[in-house]
Structures are given as C-alpha cells and as structure tokens.
Coordinates of C-alpha atoms and ligand atoms in Angstrom, one line a residue:
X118 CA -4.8 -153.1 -53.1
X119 CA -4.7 -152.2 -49.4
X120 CA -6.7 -148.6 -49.3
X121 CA -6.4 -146.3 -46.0
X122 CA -9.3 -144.1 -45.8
X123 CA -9.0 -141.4 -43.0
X124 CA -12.2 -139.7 -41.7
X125 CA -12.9 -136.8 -39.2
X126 CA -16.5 -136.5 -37.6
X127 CA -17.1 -132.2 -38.1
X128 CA -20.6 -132.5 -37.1
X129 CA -23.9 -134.8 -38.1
X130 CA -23.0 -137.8 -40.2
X131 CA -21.8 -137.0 -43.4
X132 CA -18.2 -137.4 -43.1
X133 CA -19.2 -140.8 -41.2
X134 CA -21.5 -142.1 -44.0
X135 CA -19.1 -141.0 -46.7
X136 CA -16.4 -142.9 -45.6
X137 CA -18.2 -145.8 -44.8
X138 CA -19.9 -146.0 -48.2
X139 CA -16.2 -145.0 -49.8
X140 CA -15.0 -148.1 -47.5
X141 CA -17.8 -150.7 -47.9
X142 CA -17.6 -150.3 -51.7
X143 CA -14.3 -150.7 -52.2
X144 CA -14.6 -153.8 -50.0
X145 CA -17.3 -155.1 -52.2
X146 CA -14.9 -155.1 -55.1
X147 CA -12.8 -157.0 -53.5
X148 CA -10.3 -153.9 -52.1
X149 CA -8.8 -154.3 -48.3
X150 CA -9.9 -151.6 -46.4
X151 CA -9.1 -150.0 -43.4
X152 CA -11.0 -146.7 -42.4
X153 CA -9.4 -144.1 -39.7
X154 CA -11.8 -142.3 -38.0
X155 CA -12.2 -140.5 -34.6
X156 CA -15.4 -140.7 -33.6
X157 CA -16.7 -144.0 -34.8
X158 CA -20.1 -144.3 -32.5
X159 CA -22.2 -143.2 -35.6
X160 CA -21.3 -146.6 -37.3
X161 CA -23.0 -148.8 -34.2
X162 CA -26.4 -147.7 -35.9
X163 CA -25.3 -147.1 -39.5
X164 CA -23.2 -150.2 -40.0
X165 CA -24.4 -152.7 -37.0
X166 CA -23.4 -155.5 -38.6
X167 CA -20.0 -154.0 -40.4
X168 CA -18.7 -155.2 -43.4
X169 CA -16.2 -158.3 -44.8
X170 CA -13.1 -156.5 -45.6
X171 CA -13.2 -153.0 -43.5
X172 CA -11.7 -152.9 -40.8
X173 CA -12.5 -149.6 -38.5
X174 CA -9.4 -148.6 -36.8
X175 CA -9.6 -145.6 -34.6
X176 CA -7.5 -142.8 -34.8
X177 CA -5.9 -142.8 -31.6
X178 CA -4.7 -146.4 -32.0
X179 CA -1.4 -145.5 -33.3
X180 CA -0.1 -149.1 -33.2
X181 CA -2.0 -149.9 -35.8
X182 CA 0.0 -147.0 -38.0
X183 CA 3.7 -149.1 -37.4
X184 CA 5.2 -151.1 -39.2
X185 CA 7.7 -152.5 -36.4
X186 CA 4.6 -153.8 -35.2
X187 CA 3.4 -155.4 -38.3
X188 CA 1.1 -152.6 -39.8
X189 CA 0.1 -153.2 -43.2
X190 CA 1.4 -150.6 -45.9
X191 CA -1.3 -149.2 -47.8
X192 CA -1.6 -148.3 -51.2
X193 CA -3.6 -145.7 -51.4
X194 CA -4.3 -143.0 -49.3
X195 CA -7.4 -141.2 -48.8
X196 CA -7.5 -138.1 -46.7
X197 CA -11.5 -137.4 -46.7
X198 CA -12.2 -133.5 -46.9
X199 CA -9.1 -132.6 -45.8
X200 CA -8.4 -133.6 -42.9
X201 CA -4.4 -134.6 -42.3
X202 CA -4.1 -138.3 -42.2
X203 CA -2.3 -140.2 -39.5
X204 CA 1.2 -139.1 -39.6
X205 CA 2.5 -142.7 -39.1
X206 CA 0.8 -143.8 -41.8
X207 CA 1.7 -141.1 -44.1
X208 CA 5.3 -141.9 -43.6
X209 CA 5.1 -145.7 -43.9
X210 CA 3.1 -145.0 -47.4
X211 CA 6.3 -142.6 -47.8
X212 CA 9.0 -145.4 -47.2
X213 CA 7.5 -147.7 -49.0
X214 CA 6.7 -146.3 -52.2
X215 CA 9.8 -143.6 -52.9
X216 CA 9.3 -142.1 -56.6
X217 CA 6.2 -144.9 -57.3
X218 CA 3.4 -142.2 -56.8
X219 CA 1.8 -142.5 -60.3
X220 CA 0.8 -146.1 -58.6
X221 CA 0.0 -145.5 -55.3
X222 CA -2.1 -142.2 -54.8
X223 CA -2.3 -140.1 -51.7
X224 CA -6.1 -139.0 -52.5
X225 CA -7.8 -135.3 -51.4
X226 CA -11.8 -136.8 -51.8
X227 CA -13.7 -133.4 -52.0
X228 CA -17.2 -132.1 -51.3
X229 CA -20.0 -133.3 -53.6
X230 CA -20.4 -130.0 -56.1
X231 CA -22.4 -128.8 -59.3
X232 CA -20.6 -126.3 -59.5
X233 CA -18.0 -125.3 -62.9
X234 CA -14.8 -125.5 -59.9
X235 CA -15.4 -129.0 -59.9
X236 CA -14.4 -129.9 -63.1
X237 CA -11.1 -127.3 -63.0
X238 CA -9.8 -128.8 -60.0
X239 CA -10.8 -132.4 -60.0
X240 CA -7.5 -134.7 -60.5
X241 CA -4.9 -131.5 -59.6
X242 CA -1.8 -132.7 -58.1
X243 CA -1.0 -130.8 -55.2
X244 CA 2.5 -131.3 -53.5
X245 CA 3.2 -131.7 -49.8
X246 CA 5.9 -129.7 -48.6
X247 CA 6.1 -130.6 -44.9
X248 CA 7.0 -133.6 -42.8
X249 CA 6.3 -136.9 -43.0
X250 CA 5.1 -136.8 -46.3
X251 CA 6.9 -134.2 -48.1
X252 CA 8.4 -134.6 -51.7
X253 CA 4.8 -136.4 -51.6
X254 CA 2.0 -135.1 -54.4
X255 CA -1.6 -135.4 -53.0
X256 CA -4.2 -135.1 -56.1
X257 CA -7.8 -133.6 -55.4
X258 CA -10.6 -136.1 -56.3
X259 CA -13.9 -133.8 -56.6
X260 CA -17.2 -135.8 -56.9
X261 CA -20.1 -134.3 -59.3
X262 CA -22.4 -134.8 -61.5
X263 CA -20.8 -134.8 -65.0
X264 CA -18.0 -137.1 -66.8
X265 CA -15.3 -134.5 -66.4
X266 CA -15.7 -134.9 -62.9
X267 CA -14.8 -137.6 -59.6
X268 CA -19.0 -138.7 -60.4
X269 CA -21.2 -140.1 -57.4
X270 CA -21.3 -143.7 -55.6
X271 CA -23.6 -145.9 -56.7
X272 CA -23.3 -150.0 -56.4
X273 CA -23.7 -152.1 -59.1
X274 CA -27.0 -153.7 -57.6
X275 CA -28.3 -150.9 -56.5
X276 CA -31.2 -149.9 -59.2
X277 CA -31.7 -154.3 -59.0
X278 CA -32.3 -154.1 -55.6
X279 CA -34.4 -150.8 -55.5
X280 CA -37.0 -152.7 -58.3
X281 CA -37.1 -155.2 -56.4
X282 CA -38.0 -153.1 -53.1
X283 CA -41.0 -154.1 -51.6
X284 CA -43.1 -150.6 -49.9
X285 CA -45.8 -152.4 -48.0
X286 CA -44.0 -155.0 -46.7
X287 CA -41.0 -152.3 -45.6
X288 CA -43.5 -150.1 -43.6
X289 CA -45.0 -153.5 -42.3
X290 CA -41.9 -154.8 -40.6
X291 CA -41.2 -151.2 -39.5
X292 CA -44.6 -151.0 -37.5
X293 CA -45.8 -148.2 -39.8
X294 CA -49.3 -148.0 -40.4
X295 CA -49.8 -147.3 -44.2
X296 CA -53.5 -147.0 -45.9
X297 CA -52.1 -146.0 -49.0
X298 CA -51.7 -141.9 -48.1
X299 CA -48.9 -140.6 -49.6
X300 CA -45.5 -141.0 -47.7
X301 CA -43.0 -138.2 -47.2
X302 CA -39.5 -138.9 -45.2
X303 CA -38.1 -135.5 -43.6
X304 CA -34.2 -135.9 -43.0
X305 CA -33.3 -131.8 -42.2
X306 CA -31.1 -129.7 -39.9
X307 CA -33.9 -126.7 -38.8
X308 CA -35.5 -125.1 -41.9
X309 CA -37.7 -122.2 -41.4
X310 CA -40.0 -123.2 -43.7
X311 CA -40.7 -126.7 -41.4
X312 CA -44.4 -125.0 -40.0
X313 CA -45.0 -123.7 -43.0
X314 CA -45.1 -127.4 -44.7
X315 CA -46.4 -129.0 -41.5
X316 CA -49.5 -126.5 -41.8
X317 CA -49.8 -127.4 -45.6
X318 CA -49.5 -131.1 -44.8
X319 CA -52.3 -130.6 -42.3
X320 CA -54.6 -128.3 -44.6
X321 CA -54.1 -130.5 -47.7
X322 CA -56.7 -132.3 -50.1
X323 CA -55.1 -135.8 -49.4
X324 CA -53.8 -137.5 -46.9
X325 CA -50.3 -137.3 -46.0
X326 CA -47.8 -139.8 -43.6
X327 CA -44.4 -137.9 -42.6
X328 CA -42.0 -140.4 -41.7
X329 CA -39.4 -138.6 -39.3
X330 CA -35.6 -139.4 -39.1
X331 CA -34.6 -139.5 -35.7
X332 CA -31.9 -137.2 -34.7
X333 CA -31.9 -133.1 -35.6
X334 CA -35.3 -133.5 -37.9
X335 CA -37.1 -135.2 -34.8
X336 CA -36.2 -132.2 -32.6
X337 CA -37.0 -129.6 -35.2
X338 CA -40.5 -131.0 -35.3
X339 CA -42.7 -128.9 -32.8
X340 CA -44.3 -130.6 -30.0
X341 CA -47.7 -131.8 -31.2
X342 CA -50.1 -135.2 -31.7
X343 CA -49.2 -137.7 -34.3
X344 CA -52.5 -137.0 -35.8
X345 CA -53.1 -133.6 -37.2
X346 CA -55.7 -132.8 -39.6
X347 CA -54.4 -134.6 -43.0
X348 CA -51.6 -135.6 -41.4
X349 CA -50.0 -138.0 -39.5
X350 CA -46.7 -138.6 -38.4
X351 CA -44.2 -141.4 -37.7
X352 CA -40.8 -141.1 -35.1
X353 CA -38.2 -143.3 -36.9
X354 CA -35.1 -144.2 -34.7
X355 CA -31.9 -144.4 -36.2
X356 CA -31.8 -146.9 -39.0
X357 CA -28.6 -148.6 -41.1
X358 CA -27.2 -147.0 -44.0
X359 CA -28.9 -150.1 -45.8
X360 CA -32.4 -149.3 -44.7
X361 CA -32.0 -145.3 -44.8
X362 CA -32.4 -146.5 -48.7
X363 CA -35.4 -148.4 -48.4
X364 CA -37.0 -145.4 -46.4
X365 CA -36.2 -143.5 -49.4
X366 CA -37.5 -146.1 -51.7
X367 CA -40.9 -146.3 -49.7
X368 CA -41.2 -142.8 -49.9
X369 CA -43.3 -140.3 -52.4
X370 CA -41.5 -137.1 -51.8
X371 CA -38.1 -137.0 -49.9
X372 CA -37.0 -134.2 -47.9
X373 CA -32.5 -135.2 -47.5
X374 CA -30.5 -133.2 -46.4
X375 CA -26.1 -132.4 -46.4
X376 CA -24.4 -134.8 -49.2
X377 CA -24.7 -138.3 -49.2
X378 CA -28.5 -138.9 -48.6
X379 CA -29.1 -136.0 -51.5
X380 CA -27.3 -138.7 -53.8
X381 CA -29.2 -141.5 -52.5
X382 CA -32.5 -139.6 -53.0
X383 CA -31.2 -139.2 -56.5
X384 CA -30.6 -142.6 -56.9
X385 CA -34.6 -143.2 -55.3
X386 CA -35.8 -141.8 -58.5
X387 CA -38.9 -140.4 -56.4
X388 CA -39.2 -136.5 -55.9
X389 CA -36.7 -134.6 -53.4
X390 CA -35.8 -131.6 -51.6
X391 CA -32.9 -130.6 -50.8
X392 CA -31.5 -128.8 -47.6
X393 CA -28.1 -127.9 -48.2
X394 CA -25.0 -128.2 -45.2
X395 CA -25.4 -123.5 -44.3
X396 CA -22.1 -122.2 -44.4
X397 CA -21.3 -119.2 -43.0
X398 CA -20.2 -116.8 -46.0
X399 CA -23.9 -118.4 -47.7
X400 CA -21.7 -120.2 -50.3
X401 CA -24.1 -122.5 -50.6
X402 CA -26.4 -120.4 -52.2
X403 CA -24.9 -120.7 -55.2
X404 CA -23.9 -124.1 -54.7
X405 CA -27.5 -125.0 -54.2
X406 CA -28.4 -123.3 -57.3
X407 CA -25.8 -125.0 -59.5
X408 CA -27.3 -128.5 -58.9
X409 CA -30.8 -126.8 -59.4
X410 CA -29.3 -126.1 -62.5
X411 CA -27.7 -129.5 -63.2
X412 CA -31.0 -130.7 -62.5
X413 CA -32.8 -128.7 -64.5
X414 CA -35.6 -127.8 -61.3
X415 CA -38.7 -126.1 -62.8
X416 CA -39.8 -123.4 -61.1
X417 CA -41.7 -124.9 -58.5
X418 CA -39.0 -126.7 -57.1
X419 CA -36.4 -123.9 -57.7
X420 CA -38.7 -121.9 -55.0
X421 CA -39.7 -124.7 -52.8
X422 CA -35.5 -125.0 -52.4
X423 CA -34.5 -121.2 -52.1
X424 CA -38.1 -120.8 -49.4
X425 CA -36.7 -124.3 -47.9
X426 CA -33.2 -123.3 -47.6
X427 CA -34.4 -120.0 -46.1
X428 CA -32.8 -118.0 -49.4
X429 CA -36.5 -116.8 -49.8
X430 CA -39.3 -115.3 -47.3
X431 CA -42.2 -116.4 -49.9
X432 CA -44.5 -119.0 -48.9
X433 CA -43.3 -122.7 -50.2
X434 CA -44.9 -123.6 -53.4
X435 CA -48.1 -125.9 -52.3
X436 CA -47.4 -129.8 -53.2
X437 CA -50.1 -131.0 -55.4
X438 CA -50.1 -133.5 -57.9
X439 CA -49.4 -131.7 -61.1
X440 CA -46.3 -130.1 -59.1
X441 CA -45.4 -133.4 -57.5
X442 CA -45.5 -134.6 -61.3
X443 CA -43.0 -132.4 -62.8
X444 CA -40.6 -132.8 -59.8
X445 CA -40.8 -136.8 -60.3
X446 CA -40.2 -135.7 -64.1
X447 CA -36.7 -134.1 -63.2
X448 CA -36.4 -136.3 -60.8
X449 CA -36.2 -139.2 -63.3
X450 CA -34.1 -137.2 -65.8
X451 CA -31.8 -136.7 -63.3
X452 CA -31.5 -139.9 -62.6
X453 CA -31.0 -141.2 -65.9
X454 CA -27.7 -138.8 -66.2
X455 CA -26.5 -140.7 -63.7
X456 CA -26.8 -143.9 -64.3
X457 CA -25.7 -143.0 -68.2
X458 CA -22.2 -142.3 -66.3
X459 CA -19.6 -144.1 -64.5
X460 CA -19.8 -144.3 -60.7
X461 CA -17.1 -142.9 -58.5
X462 CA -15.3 -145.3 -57.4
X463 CA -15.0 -147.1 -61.3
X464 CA -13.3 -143.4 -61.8
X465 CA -11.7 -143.5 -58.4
X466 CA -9.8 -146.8 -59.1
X467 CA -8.9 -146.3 -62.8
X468 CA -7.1 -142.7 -61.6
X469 CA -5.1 -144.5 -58.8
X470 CA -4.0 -147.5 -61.0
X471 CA -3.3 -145.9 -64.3
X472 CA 0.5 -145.1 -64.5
X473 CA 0.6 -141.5 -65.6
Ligands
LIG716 O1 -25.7 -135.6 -41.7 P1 -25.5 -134.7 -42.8 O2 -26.1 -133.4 -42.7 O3 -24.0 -134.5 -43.2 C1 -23.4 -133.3 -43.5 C2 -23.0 -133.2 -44.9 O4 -22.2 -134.3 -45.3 C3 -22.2 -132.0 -45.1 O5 -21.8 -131.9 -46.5 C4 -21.0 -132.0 -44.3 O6 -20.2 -130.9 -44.4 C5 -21.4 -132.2 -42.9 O7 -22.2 -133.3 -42.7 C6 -20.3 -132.2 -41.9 O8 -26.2 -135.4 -44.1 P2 -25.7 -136.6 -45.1 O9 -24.5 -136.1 -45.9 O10 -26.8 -136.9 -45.9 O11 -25.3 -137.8 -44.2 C7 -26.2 -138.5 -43.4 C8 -25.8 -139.9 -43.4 O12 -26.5 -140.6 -42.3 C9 -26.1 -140.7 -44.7 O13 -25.1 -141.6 -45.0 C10 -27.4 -141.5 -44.3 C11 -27.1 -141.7 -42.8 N1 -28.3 -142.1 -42.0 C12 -28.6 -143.4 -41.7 O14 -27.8 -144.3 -42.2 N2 -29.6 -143.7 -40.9 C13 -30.4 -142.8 -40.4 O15 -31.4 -143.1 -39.6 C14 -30.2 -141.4 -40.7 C15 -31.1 -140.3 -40.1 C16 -29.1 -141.1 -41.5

C-alpha cells in the first residue's frame, strides 16, 4: 500500500521522530512511504543516511500532491497529531477512493497516553464536514499501553539487536572514557530538580558518568568542569535515531524526556525517568501519573517523577542501589507487558486493511 504520513514540527523533535519511526517501519515491512513534513532539518542528524522506501517530501512542494503531474495516490492517510494534511492530497485520496473508506483509512495518530480516554476514543470514526475531504470519515488511532488501545512501536529485531548491544565497545567508538562507573544519559527540557541531582551525583558513594544529549539538556546543565566530585560528565552531539538507542542501551539509569524516547527507554529495559512534554492547564499531571500507574512506580520513583516534573518541592529520592534495584524491577515488568502485546503498527495495519 502507498501510505502518506503528514507531520508538523510544534517544537523539539517529537513530532519529527514519530513520523519518521511511523515511516521507516512501515518501509521495513515492505509499505511505500512518503512523509510530509515542514521542517525536515531535524532528519539530517536523526536519519543521515534515510531509509529504502521513504521518501521525505516537503510540505510546500505541492507538485508532488497532483496527480496531472503524476503524483502517486495514496492509500492511507495519516494526519500525525492533528495537523490538516495537504489539501491536494486529501482530495486525490478523495477521487480515488469514493465510498471505499473501510479500505483506505484517513488516520488521526494521537499522543502516547496511559490514561482510561485512550481506550474510549481509540478507533472513533470522526467525519469531515469541510472541503476537500468532506463526506470523508477520519478515525482516531490513540497509542498506549494496553490491548484495547493503538499499542507502542517496536521492530521486530529490536530486543535481538539490544542483546546483542555491545556497552564498551559503544562508548569506545564514541570517545567516552568508561572505568566501569555507572552511566546515566540526561535527555530533558529544564527540570528544577537538575542541581538537585547534579549535587547528589557529585556527593554520592560511587562514581557516576552523565552522558549529556546535546540540544535543550546541554544548555540546562550549568556552567561547570567535566569533573565534579563523583562525577563526571560527557557533551554528546546530536546522534541518529539508531544510536539514540544504543545510548540508552549503554546506559544504567535513563533520564528521557516527551514521547518517543520514554518508549524507547521502556524498550532499554534499564531504569528511567521521565520528564513529561508541560502543558499549560498542568494536564500532564495526571497524565504522568497514569503511566506511573500503568507501570506500577514504587514509591521512590513515584516521587523522584512528581520532584522531577516539578509537581513536588521535596528533595528527589537519593539513587542508591536498593532504589536503583526496584526501579530496574518495574522497569523489567514493564517491559514484559509490552512485549506480551502487539506493536503499533501490527494494530495499525490490521485496522486500515480489515473491511469493516
Ligand atoms: O523532543 P521531545 O521533547 O518531543 C516532544 C514530545 O514528542 C511531545 O509529546 C510533543 O508534544 C512535543 O515534542 C512537540 O521528545 P521525544 O518525543 O522523546 O522526541 C525526541 C526524538 O529525538 C526521539 O525520536 C529521539 C530523537 N533524538 C535522536 O535521534 N538523537 C539525539 O541525539 C536526540 C537528543 C534525540
């Protein structure tokens, strides 16, 4: 099937890395893809080397959207959270298929959610009134973490590839100097509580490496030596999608942040923290709290989120070993929820090609 994925950049790289996980698995099982999106510069060091079977198109190229000038009708239609795809495109899908919809979907994909909404809305039709598209039904496609819902991405390899991950060779090839300390990544936006776990990092019992992402978690790190006290710390640049995994896998205790590197630190097995995309009405308290609940957080972790996600003014919990224990404990259980459930797009393409 020929899929059209259409992407808006809000801010940081979710959307970006969304779609182009959406459009690189698809390709991978053997679907043609071509992803829409208007501000493509994120892929140059997310997806350097691209991927058989995408094609990135960019939303101003409007030729690309006729059919007078051989444009490719696409099956299914994926409007990523929201945003109005390409009206061109909308109507060729419209031509095309007249009264075939059952077959060729017009897809809403949603926000990753743990919370009850999820399972309500996912798969609701929802009918488009206005031009070019109208007589049209759109259906919502809500990812989560349970089978009444659109599930999470995960490719087939995946758990092959992470046991077959190498650490010391990874840090190696990335110039990181590793004598066995533990290894903490810190992808954020600006948490509060950052000097508070700098400070604890510094004051610990062992020895700690903090391996920085580049981008808004570099800047929220105050000015300081690499070397301080227990810890030490290591400026990543901007890395693929690919190896954004492997830091994960070479990591102890991940700090992710937004949507899709919170499932890929699920899919890491290893401890995480979470800070969750703020928005303005603090929705996402109780967003954040429904996956704590989903993932059954003891207590310890449960704080360390609400102090991390600046819910709560108490201290973070400190990160020994027994603590670091029972996160890797929920961590794993997590995990194995998961993987005891479909992925997304195994749900995603038996609800566009069944006929009802
Ligand atoms: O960047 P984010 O904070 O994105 C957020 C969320 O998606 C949020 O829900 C959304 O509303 C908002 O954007 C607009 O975090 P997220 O979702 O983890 O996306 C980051 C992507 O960037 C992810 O695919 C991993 C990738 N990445 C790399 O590939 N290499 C890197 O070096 C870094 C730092 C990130």
């Amino acid at each position: 099937m020929r899929w059209d994925i259409f992407c808006k950049m809000i801010d940081n790289h979710g959307d970006v890395g969304v779609c182009w996980r959406l459009a690189t698995g698809l390709a991978g099982r053997g679907e043609k893809v071509r992803l829409w999106i208007d501000e493509p510069s994120a892929l140059a060091w997310m997806a350097p080397a691209g991927c058989p079977g995408v094609t990135v198109v960019h939303w101003t190229e409007r030729d690309a959207a006729r059919h007078d000038a051989g444009a490719p009708t696409p099956d299914v239609l994926i409007e990523a959270f929201g945003c109005d795809p390409v009206p061109e495109v909308v109507s060729l899908f419209a031509r095309q298929h007249p009264g075939e919809e059952a077959r060729h979907r017009w897809i809403n994909l949603e926000y990753l959610s743990a919370e009850p909404y999820v399972e309500r809305l996912h798969r609701l039709p929802s009918p488009v009134f206005r031009d070019p598209g109208a007589g049209l039904t759109k259906h919502f496609f809500y990812p989560g973490f349970t089978t009444a819902t659109g599930g999470v991405m995960r490719e087939p390899d995946l758990m092959a590839r992470r046991d077959r991950f190498d650490r010391a060779a990874w840090l190696a090839a990335h110039d990181i100097p590793w004598q066995g300390e533990r290894i903490v990544s810190l992808f954020c936006y600006e948490p509060r509580a950052l000097d508070n776990l700098l400070g604890q990092l510094e004051n610990a019992g062992e020895p700690t490496r903090l391996l920085v992402t580049a981008g808004r978690a570099a800047a929220a790190l105050p000015p300081g030596p690499a070397r301080r006290g227990a810890l030490s710390i290591s400026w990543l640049p901007y890395v693929s999608q690919i190896d954004f995994d492997h830091l994960l896998w070479a990591c102890d205790l991940n700090f992710v942040r937004g949507e899709d590197s919170l499932v890929r630190a699920l899919w890491a097995g290893a401890p995480f923290v979470w800070q969750i995309y703020p928005q303005d009405d603090d929705a996402h308290h109780n967003k954040l709290d429904a996956f704590l609940d989903w993932a059954k957080a003891p207590r310890s972790l449960r704080d360390f989120h609400h102090r991390w996600n600046g819910i709560s003014p108490s201290p973070l919990p400190v990160l020994d070993r027994l603590t670091l224990a029972q996160w890797a404990s929920a961590a794993h259980a997590a995990r194995e929820s998961l993987l005891a459930q479909e992925d997304l797009l195994t749900r995603l393409i038996r609800f566009v090609t069944q006929k009802s």
